[in-house]
Every structure is written in structure tokens, then in C-alpha cells.
PDB file of C-alpha atoms in Angstrom:
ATOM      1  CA  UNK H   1     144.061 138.659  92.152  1.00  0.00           C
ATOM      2  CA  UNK H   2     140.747 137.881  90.235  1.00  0.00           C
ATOM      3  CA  UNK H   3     142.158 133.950  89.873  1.00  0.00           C
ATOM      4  CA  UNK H   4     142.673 133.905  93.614  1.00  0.00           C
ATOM      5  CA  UNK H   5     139.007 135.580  94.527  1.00  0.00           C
ATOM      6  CA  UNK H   6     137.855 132.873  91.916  1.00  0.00           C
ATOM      7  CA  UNK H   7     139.735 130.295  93.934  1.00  0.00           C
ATOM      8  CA  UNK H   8     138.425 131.452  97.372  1.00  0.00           C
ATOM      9  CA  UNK H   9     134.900 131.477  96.395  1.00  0.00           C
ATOM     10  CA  UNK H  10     135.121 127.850  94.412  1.00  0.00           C
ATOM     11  CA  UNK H  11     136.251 127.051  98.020  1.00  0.00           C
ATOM     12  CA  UNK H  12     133.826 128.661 100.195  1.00  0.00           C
ATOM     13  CA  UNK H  13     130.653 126.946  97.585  1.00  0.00           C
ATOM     14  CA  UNK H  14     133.069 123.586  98.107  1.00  0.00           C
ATOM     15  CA  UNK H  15     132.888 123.706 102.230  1.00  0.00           C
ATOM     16  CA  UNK H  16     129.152 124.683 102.612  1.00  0.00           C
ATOM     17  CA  UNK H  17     128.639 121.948 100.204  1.00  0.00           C
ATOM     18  CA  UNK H  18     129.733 119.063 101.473  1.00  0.00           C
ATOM     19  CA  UNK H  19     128.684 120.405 105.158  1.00  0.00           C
ATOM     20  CA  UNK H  20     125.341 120.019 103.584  1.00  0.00           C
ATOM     21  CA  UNK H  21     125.633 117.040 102.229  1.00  0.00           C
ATOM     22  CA  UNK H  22     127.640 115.393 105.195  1.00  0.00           C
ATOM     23  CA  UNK H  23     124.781 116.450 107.194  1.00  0.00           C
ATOM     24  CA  UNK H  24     121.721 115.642 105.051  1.00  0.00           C
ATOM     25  CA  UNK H  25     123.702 111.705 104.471  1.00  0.00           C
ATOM     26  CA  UNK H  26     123.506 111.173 108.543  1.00  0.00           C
ATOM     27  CA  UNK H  27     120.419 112.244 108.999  1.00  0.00           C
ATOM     28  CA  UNK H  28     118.866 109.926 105.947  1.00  0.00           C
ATOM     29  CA  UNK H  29     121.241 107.252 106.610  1.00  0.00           C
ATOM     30  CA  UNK H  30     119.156 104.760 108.515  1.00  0.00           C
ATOM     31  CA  UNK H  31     115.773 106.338 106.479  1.00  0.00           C
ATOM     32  CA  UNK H  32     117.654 105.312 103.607  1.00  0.00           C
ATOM     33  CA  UNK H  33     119.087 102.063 104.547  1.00  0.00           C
ATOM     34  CA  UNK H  34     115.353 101.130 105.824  1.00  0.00           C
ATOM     35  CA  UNK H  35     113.661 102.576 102.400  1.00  0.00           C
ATOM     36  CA  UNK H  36     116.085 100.086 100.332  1.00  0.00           C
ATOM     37  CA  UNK H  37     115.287  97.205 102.634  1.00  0.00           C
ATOM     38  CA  UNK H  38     111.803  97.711 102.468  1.00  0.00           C
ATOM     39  CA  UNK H  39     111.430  98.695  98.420  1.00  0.00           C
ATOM     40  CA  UNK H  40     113.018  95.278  97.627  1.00  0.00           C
ATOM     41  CA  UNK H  41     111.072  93.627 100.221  1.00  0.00           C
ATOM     42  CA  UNK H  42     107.922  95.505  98.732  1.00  0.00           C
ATOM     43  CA  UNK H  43     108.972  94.524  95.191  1.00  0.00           C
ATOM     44  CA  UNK H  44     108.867  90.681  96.466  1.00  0.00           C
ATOM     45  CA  UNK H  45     105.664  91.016  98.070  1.00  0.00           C
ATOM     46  CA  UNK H  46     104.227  88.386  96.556  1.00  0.00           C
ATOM     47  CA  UNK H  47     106.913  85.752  96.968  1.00  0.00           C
ATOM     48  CA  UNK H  48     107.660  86.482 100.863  1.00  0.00           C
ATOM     49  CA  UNK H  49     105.594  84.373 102.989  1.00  0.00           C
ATOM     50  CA  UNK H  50     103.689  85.480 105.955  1.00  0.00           C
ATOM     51  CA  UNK H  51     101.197  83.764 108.482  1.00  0.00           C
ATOM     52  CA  UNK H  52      99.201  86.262 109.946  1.00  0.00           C
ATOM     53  CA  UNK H  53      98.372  85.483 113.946  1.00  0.00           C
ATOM     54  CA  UNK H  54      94.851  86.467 114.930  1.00  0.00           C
ATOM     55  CA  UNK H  55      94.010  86.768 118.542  1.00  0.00           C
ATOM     56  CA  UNK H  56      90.476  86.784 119.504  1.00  0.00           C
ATOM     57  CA  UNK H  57      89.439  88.303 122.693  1.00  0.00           C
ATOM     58  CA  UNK H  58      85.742  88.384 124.787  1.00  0.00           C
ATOM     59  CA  UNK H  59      84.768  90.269 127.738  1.00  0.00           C
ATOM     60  CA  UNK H  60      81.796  92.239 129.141  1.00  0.00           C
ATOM     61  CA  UNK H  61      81.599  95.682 130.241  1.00  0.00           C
ATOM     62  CA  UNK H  62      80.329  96.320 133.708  1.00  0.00           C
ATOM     63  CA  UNK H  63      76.841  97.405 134.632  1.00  0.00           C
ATOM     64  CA  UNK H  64      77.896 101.344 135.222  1.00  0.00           C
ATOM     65  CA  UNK H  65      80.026 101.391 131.536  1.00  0.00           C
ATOM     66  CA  UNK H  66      76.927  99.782 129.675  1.00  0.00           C
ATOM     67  CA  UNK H  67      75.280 102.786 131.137  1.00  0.00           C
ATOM     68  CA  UNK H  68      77.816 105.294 129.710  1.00  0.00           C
ATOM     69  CA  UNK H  69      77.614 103.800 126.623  1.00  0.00           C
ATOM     70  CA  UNK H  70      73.853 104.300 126.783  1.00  0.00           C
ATOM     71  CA  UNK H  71      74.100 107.708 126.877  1.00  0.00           C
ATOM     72  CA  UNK H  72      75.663 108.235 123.810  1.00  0.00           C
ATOM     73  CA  UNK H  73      74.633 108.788 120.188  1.00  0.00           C
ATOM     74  CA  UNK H  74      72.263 106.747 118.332  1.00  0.00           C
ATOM     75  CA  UNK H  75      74.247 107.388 115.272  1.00  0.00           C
ATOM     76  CA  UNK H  76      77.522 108.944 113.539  1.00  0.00           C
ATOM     77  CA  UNK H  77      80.649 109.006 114.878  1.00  0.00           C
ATOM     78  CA  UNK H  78      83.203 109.972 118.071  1.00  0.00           C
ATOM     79  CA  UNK H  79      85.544 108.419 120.684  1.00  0.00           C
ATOM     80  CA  UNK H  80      84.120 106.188 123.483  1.00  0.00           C
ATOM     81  CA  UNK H  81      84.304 108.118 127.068  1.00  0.00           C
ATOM     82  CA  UNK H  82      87.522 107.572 128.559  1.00  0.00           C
ATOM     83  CA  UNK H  83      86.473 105.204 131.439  1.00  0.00           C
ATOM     84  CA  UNK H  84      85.567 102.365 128.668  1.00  0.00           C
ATOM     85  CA  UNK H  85      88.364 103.033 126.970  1.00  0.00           C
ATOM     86  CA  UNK H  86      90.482 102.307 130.138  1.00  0.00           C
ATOM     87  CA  UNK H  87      88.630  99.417 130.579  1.00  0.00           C
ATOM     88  CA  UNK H  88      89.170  97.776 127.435  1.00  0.00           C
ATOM     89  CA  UNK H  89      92.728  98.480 127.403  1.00  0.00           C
ATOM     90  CA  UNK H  90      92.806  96.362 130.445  1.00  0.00           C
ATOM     91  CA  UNK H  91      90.305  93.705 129.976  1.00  0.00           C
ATOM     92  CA  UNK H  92      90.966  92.808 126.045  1.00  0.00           C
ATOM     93  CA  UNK H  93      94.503  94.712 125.420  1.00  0.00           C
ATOM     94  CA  UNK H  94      92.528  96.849 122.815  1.00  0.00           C
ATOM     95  CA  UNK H  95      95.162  99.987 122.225  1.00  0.00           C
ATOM     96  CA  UNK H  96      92.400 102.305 121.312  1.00  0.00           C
ATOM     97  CA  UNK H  97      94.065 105.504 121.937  1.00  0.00           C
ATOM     98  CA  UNK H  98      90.796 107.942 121.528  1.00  0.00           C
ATOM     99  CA  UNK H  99      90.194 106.301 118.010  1.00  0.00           C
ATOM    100  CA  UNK H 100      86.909 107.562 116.653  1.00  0.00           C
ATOM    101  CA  UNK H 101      84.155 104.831 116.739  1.00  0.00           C
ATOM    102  CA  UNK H 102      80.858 104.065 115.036  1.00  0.00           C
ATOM    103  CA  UNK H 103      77.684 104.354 116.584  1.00  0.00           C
ATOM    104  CA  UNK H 104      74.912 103.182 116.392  1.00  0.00           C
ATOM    105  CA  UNK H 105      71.492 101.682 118.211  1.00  0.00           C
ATOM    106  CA  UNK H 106      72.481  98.345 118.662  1.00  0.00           C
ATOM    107  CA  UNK H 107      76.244  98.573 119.094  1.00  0.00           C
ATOM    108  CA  UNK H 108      79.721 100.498 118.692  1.00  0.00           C
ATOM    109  CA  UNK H 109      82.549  99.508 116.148  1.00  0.00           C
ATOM    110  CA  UNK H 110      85.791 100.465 116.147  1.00  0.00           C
ATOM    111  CA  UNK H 111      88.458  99.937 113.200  1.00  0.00           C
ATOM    112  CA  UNK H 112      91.830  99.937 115.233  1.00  0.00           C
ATOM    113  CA  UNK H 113      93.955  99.778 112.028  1.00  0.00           C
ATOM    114  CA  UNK H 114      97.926  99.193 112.829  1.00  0.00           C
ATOM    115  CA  UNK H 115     101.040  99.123 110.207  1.00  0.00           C
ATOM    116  CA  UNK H 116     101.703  95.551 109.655  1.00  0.00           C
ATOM    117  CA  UNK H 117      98.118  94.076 110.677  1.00  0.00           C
ATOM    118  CA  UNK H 118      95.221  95.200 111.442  1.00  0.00           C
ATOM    119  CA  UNK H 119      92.235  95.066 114.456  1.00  0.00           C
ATOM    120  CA  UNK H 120      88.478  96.092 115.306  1.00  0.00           C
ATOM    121  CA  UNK H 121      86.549  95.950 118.069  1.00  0.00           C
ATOM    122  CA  UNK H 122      82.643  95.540 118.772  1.00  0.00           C
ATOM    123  CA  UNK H 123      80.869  96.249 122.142  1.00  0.00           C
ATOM    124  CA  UNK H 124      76.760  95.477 121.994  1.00  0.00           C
ATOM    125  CA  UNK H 125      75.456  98.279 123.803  1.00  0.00           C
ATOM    126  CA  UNK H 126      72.544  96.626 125.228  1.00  0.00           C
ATOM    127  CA  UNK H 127      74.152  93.818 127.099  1.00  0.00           C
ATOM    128  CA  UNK H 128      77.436  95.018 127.358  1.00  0.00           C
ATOM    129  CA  UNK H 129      79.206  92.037 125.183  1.00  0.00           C
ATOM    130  CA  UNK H 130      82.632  93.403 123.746  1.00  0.00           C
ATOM    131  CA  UNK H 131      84.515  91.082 120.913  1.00  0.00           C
ATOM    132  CA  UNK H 132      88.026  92.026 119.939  1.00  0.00           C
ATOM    133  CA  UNK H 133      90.004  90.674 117.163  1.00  0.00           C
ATOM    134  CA  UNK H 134      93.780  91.802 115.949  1.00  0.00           C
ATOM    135  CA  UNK H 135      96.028  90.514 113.213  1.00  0.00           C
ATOM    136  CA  UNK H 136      99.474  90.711 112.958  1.00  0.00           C
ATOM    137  CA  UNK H 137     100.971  89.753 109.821  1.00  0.00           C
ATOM    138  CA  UNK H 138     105.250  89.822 110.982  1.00  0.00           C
ATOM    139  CA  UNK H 139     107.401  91.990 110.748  1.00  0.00           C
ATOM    140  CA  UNK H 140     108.510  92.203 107.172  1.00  0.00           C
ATOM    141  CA  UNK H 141     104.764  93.447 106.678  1.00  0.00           C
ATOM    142  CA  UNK H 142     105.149  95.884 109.490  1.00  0.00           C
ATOM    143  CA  UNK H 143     108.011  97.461 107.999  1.00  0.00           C
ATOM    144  CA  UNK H 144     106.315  97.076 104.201  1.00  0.00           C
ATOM    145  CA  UNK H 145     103.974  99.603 106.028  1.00  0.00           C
ATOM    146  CA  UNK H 146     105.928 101.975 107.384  1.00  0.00           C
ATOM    147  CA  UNK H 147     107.772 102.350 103.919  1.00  0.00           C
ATOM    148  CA  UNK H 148     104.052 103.105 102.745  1.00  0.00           C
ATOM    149  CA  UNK H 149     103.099 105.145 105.825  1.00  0.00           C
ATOM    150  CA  UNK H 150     100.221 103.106 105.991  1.00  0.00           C
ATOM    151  CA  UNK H 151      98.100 103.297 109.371  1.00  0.00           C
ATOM    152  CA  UNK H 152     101.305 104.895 110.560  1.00  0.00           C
ATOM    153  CA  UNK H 153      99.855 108.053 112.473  1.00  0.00           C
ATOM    154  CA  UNK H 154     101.131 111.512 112.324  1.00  0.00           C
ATOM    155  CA  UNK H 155     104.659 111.386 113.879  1.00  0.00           C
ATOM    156  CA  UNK H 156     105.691 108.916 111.433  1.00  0.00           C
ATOM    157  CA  UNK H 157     103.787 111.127 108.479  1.00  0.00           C
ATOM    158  CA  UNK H 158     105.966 114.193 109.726  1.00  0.00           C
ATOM    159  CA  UNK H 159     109.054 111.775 109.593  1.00  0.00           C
ATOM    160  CA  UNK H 160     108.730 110.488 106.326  1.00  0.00           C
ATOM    161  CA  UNK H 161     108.483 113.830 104.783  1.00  0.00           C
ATOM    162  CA  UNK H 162     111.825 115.629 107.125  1.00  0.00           C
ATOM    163  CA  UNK H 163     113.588 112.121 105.669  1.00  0.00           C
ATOM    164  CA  UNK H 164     112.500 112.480 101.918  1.00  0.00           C
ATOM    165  CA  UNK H 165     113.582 116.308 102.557  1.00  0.00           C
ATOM    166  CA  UNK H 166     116.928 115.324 103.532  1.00  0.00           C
ATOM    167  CA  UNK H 167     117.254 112.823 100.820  1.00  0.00           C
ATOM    168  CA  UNK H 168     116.407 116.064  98.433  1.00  0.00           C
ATOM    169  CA  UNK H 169     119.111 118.089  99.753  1.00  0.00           C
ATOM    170  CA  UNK H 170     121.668 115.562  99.881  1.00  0.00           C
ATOM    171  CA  UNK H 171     121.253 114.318  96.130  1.00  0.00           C
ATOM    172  CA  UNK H 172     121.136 117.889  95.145  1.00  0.00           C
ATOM    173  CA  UNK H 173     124.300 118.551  96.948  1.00  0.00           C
ATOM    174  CA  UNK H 174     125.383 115.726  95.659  1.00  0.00           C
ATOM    175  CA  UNK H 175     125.047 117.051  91.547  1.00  0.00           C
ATOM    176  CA  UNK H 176     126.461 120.331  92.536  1.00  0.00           C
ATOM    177  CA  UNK H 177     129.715 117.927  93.831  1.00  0.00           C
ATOM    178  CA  UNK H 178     129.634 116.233  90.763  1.00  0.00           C
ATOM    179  CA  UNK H 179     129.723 119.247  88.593  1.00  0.00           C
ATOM    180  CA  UNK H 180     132.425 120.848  91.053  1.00  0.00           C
ATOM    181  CA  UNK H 181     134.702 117.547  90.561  1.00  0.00           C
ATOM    182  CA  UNK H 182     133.771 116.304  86.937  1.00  0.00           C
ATOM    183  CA  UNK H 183     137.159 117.534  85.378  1.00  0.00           C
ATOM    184  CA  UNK H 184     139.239 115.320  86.809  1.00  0.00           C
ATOM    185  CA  UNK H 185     136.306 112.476  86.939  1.00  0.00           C
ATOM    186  CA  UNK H 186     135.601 111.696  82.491  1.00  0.00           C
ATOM    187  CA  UNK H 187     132.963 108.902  83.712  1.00  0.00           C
ATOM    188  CA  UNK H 188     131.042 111.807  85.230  1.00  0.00           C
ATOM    189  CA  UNK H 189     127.996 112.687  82.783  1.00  0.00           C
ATOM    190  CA  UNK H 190     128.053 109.500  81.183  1.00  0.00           C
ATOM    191  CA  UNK H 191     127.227 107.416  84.321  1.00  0.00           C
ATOM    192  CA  UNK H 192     124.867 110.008  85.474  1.00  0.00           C
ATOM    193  CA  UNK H 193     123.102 110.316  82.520  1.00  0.00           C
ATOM    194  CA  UNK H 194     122.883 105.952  82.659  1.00  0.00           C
ATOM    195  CA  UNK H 195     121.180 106.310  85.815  1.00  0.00           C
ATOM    196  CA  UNK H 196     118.183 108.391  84.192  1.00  0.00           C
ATOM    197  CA  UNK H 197     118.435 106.833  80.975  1.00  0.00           C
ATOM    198  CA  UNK H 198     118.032 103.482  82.480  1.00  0.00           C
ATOM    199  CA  UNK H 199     114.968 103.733  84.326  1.00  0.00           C
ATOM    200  CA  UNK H 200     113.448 105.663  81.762  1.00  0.00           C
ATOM    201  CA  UNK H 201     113.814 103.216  78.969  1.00  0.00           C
ATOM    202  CA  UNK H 202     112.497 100.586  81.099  1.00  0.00           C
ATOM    203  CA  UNK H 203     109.582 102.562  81.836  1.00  0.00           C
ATOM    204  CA  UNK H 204     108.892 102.691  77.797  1.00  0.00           C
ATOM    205  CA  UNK H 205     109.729  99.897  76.666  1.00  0.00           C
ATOM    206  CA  UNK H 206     108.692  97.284  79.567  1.00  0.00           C
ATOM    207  CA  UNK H 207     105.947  99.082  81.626  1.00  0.00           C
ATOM    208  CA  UNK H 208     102.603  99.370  80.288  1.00  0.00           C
ATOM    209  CA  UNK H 209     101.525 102.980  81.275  1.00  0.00           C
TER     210      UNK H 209
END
């Protein structure tokens, strides 16, 4: 009786357990597959080519935007109003998506940072003159920066960290398998324990901390 109630609950721990880690394994999958992609692509930085494209653009704002921009602040920073933001969008292709600007007497600058390049924009508030520039650097960079979350925006933030939650529960799962199965498995602990051992003896022997 006691062997069997044993037996049931071994099973019960078993089937919640690899639900768990079924589930966690899809949902990190492509996270995952990206992550490794992107660490050894990260790791290689330096020997991975990449010829950044800049695009320079020019315009002027029209007579009745120069005016909203004169009635702005002299100093500090916010957005620009939403009518010379529409405008830009159109006349230069500057995504600037309520980005906060700085202002100032003579002009206002904008840093329109992106994951795998970068951009800025200038507009001289007196006569209206608006200079654009954006960099793109490919798209090994691109995705070099969205394995750092760099310039990546919230949503992506919020992804990262539901991904590297995942990735928790399904190596944790994962242990709790190993120690349900390591009877009949004698390579077990020792591999396991090579995987921590390995790293960590490169760390003190090869990496100056």
C-alpha cells in the first residue's frame, strides 16, 4: 500500500514535471535558438565584418511649424508637438515616435537611437533647416542588439525577461528530471557536474577577473 502511494506520487511529481518543462522548452525555443546565434555571433564581434550605410536627409519646415517650434522651451527637454513630428516622418522618414528632444535657443536635437544602428536629427529653429542622418550597420548587428536589449524599447525589455523566465523554469525542471531518472542514467552527476566545473575553471585559470 505505502509502495504503491509512493509510486503514485513519484508519478504525479513525474507528469507536472515534464508538462512544465514541455511547456517552458516551446515557449524559449526560438528565444533560445536566437540567444545561441547571437552569443557566438557576439563572441566574434570583432572578426564579422560590417559596412554601416548612412543616409543623409535635408528638408525645411514650413513657415506655420517654425512657428510651433518657436513657442517652445528655450531649454531642457520634451517631445516636439505632434504636427512636426508628422511632418518629419513624411518629409525625411525620421521614425520619431514622441522621442524626447533637446532644446534649446538656437535649435532642437533629437538622438533617435535604433538596435543595430543608430540616427539623430537637428531642426534650426530660426530658419526652419532640419538635417537627418541614420546608420544602419546589417543585420548581424541588429540582432547583436537585441541579444543585448540595446535601444530595444519596452516590449522587447518585457520579452527578454518572460524568455529568461522560461529558460529558468525549464532548466530547473530539467535537474528535478535528472534527479528523477539518474538511476538508470550512471553518466548523470558526472556530466552535470563537467558542465559547472568547466566553465568555472576557465574562469580561474584563463580569465583575468
Amino acid at each position: 500500500m505505502k509502495a504503491a502511494a509512493e509510486q503514485n506520487r513519484r508519478s504525479f511529481w513525474l507528469k507536472q514535471l515534464h508538462q512544465w518543462h514541455w511547456i517552458s522548452a516551446a515557449i524559449s525555443l526560438v528565444g533560445m535558438l536566437l540567444f545561441a546565434i547571437t552569443g557566438f555571433t557576439l563572441n566574434h564581434a570583432g572578426s564579422i565584418e560590417a559596412e554601416p550605410k548612412v543616409v543623409s536627409r535635408k528638408a525645411t519646415l514650413p513657415p506655420e511649424l517654425i512657428a510651433e517650434l518657436a513657442s517652445g522651451p528655450t531649454e531642457g527637454k520634451r517631445p516636439l508637438p505632434i504636427k512636426v513630428e508628422t511632418w518629419l516622418d513624411k518629409a525625411v522618414d525620421a521614425d520619431i515616435a514622441r522621442r524626447v528632444g533637446e532644446w534649446s535657443d538656437a535649435e532642437v536635437y533629437l538622438a533617435l537611437t535604433r538596435p543595430g544602428g543608430d540616427a539623430w536629427i537637428a531642426i534650426d529653429r530660426e530658419t526652419g533647416a532640419v538635417e537627418h542622418e541614420k546608420t544602419t550597420r546589417g543585420s548581424i548587428s541588429l540582432l547583436n542588439d537585441l541579444h543585448k536589449g540595446r535601444n530595444t524599447g519596452k516590449a522587447w525589455s518585457w520579452f527578454i525577461d518572460i524568455f529568461a523566465g522560461a529558460c529558468v523554469i525549464f532548466t530547473v525542471t530539467g535537474l528535478i528530471l535528472l534527479q528523477f531518472h539518474a538511476r538508470g542514467r550512471p553518466m548523470t552527476w558526472p556530466l552535470t557536474a563537467a558542465g559547472l566545473a568547466i566553465p568555472l575553471l576557465i574562469i580561474i585559470l584563463f580569465v583575468h577577473l
